CSV table of C-alpha atoms in Angstrom, one decimal:
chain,number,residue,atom,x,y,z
A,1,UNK,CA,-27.1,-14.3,-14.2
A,2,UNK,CA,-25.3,-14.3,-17.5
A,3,UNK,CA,-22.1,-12.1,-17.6
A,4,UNK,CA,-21.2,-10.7,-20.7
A,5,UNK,CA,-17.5,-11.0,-21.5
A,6,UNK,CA,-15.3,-8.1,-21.9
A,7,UNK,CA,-15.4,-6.6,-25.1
A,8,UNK,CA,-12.2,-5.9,-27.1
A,9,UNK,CA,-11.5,-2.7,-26.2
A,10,UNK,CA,-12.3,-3.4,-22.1
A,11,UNK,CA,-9.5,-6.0,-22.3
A,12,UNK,CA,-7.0,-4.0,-24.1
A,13,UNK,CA,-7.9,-0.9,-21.7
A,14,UNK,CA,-7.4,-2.9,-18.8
A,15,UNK,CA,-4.3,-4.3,-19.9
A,16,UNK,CA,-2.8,-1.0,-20.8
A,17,UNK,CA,-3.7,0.6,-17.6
A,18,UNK,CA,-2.4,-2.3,-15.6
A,19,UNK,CA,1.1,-2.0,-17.1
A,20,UNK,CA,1.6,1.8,-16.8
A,21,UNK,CA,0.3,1.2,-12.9
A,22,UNK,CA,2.7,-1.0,-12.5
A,23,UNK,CA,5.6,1.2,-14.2
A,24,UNK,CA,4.4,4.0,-12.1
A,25,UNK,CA,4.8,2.0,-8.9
A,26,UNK,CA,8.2,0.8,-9.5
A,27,UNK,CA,9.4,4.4,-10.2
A,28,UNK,CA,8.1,5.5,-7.4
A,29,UNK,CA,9.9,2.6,-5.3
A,30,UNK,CA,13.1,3.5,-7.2
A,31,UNK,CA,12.5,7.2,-6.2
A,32,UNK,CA,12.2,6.4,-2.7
A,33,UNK,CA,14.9,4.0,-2.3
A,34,UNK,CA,17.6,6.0,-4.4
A,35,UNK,CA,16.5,9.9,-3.5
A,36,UNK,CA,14.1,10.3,-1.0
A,37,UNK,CA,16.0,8.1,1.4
A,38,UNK,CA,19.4,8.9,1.0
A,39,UNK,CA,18.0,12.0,1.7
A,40,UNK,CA,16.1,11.9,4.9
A,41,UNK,CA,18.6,9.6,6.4
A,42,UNK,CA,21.6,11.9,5.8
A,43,UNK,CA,18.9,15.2,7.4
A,44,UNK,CA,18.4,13.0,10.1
A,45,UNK,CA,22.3,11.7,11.1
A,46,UNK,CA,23.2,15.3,10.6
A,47,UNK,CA,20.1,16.4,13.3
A,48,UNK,CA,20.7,13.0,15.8
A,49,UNK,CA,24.4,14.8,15.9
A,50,UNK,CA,23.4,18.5,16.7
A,51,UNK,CA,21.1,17.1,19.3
A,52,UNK,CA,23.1,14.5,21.2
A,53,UNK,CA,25.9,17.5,20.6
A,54,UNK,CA,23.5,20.3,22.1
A,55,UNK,CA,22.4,18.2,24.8
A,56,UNK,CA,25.4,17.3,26.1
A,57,UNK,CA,26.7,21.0,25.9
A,58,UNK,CA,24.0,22.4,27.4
A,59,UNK,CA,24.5,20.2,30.8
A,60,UNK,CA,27.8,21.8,31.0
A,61,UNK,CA,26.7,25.2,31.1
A,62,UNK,CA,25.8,27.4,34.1
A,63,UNK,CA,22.1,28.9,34.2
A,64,UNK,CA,22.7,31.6,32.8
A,65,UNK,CA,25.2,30.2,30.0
A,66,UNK,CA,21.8,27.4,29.1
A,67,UNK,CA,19.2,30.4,28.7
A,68,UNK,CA,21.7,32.1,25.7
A,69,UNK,CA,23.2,28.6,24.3
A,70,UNK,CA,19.1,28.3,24.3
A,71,UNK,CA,18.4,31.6,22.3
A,72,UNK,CA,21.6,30.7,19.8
A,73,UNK,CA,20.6,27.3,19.3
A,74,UNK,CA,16.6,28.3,18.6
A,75,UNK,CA,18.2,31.5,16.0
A,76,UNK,CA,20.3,28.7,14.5
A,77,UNK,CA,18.6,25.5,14.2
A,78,UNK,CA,14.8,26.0,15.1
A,79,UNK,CA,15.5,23.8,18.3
A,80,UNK,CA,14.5,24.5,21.5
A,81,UNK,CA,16.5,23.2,24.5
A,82,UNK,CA,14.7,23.2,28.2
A,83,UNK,CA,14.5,21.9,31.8
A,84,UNK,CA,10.8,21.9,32.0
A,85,UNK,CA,8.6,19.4,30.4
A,86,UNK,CA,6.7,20.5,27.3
A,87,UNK,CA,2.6,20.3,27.2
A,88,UNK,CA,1.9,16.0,25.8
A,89,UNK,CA,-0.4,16.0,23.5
A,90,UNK,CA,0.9,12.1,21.6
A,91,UNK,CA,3.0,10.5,19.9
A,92,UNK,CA,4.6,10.7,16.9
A,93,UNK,CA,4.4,8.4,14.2
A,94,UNK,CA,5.9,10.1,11.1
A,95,UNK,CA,8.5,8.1,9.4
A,96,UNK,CA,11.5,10.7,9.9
A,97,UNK,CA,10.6,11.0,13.6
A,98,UNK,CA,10.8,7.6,13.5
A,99,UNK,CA,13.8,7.1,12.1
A,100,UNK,CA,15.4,9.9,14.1
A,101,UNK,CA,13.9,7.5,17.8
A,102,UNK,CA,15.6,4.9,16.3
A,103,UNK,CA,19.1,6.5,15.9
A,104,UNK,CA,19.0,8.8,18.9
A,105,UNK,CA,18.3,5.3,20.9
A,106,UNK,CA,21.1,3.8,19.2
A,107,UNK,CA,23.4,6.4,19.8
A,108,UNK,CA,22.3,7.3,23.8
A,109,UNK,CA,21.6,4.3,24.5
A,110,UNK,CA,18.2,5.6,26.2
A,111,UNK,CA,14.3,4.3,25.0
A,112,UNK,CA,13.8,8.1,23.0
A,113,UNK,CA,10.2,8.6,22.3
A,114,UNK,CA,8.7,11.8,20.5
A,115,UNK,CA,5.7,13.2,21.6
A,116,UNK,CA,3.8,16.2,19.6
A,117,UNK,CA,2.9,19.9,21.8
A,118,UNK,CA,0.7,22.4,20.1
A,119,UNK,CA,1.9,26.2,20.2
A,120,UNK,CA,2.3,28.3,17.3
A,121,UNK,CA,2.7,25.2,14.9
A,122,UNK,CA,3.4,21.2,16.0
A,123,UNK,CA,5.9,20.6,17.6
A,124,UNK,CA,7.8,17.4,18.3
A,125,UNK,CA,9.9,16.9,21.3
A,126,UNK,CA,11.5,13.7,23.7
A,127,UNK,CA,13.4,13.7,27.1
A,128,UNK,CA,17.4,12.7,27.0
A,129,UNK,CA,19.0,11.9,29.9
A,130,UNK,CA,22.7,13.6,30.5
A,131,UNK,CA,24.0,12.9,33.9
A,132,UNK,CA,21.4,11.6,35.5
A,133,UNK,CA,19.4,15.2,34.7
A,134,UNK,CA,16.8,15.4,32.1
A,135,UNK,CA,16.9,17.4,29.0
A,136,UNK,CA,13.7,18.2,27.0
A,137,UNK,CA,14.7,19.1,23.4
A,138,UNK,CA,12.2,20.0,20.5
A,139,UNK,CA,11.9,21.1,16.8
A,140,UNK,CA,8.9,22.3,15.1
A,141,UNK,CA,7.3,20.5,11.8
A,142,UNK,CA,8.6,23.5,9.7
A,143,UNK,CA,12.3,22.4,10.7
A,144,UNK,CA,11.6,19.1,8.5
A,145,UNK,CA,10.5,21.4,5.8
A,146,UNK,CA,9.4,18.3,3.0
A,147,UNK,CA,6.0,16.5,2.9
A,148,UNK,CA,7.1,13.5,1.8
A,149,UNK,CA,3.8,11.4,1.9
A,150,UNK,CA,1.8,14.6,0.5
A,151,UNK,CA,4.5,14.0,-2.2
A,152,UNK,CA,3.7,10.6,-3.1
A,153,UNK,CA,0.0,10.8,-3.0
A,154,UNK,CA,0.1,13.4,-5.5
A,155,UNK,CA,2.2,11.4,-7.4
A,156,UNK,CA,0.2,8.9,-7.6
A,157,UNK,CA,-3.0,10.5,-8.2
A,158,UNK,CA,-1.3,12.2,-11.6
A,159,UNK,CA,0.5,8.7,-12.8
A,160,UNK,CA,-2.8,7.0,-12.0
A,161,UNK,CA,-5.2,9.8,-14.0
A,162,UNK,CA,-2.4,9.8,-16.5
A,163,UNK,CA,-2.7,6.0,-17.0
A,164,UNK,CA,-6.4,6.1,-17.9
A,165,UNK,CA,-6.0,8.9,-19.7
A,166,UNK,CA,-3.4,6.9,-22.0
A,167,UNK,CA,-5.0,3.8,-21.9
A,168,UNK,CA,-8.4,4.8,-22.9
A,169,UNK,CA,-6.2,6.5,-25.9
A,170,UNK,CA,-4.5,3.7,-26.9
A,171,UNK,CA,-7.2,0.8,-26.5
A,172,UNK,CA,-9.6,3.5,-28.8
A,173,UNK,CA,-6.6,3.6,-31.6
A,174,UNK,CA,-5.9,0.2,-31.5
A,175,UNK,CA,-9.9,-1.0,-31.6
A,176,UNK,CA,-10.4,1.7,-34.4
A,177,UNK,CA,-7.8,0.1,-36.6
A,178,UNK,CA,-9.5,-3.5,-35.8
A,179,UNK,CA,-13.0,-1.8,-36.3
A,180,UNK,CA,-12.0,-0.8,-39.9
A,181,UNK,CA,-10.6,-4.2,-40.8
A,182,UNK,CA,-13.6,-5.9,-39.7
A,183,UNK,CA,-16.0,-3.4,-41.9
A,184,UNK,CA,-13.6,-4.2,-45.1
A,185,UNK,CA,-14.2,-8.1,-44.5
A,186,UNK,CA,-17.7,-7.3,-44.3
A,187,UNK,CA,-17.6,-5.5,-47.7
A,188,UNK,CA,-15.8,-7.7,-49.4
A,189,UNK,CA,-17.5,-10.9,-48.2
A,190,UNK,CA,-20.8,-9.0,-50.3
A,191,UNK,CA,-18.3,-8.5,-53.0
A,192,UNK,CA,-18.0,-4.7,-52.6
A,193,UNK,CA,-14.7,-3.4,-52.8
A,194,UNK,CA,-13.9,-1.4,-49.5
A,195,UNK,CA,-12.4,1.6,-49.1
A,196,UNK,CA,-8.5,1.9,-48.2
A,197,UNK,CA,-7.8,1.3,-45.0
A,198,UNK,CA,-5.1,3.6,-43.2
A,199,UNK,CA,-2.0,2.1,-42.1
């Protein structure tokens, strides 16, 4: 079956919109490598500190001394410190949970795996080890705060609606312009004298 080659306007369309995607997807790139990052890696140093620091406090402390270091540290930080093991119900697989295994592993020198509990919103939590006594420590999603990949999708969706938007625009200016120059070589090919032609 005979395909009919792109017309004019098609080409310059496509051209256009391929340009400004690509544009769009190096400033997002740039965005996350020189802001979001930075970012998120310095919220997450600054929380793999507060809970190796917690944990390690809190295994120092008598009973009583661990329920109110618990209620200070909840009114404080939104984390909850505990002996008993939180409701499972899976992993976590968000990239700033992620990151924060990887560091807390690092730094404990422990296999740290977050898993997800439901209460009155998610709530991520692992097991640390601190002399030879476990040490269940959570924070909830609302602690994180950002939505990161909500953030880039709707980023995304804009540039990309933006994109078409601009390169209909411009392929419809440009093929104008070509349109009139094609209708004045008509004319004058029948010897008519054509109107002016805009700049």
């Amino acid at each position: 079956m005979y395909k009919s080659a792109p017309t004019l306007y098609q080409h310059i369309f496509r051209t256009l919109f391929a340009a400004l995607l690509f544009y769009l997807l190096l400033v997002i790139m740039a965005a996350v490598a020189f802001l979001m990052y930075p970012v998120i890696n310095n919220s997450v140093e600054e929380l793999t500190h507060l809970i190796t620091d917690s944990t390690s406090q809190w295994q120092q402390l008598s009973a009583t001394g661990q329920a109110q270091y618990a209620t200070q540290l909840y009114n404080r930080n939104k984390i909850r410190l505990q002996n008993e093991k939180p409701a499972q119900a899976g992993r976590v697989y968000l990239p700033y949970v992620l990151l924060l295994e990887s560091r807390l592993t690092r730094q404990s020198g422990q296999n740290i795996k977050f898993f997800t509990t439901e209460q009155d919103t998610t709530w991520y939590w692992t097991r640390i080890t601190v002399n030879q006594s476990p040490v269940y420590i959570s924070f909830s999603r609302d602690r994180i705060g950002t939505r990161p990949p909500l953030f880039f999708v709707a980023v995304l969706l804009f540039g990309i609606l933006l994109s078409i938007v601009t390169s209909m625009y411009l392929a419809r200016r440009v093929t104008s312009a070509i349109r009139h120059l094609v209708k004045a070589a008509g004319q004058l090919s029948q010897g008519q004298l054509p109107d002016a032609i805009p700049e």
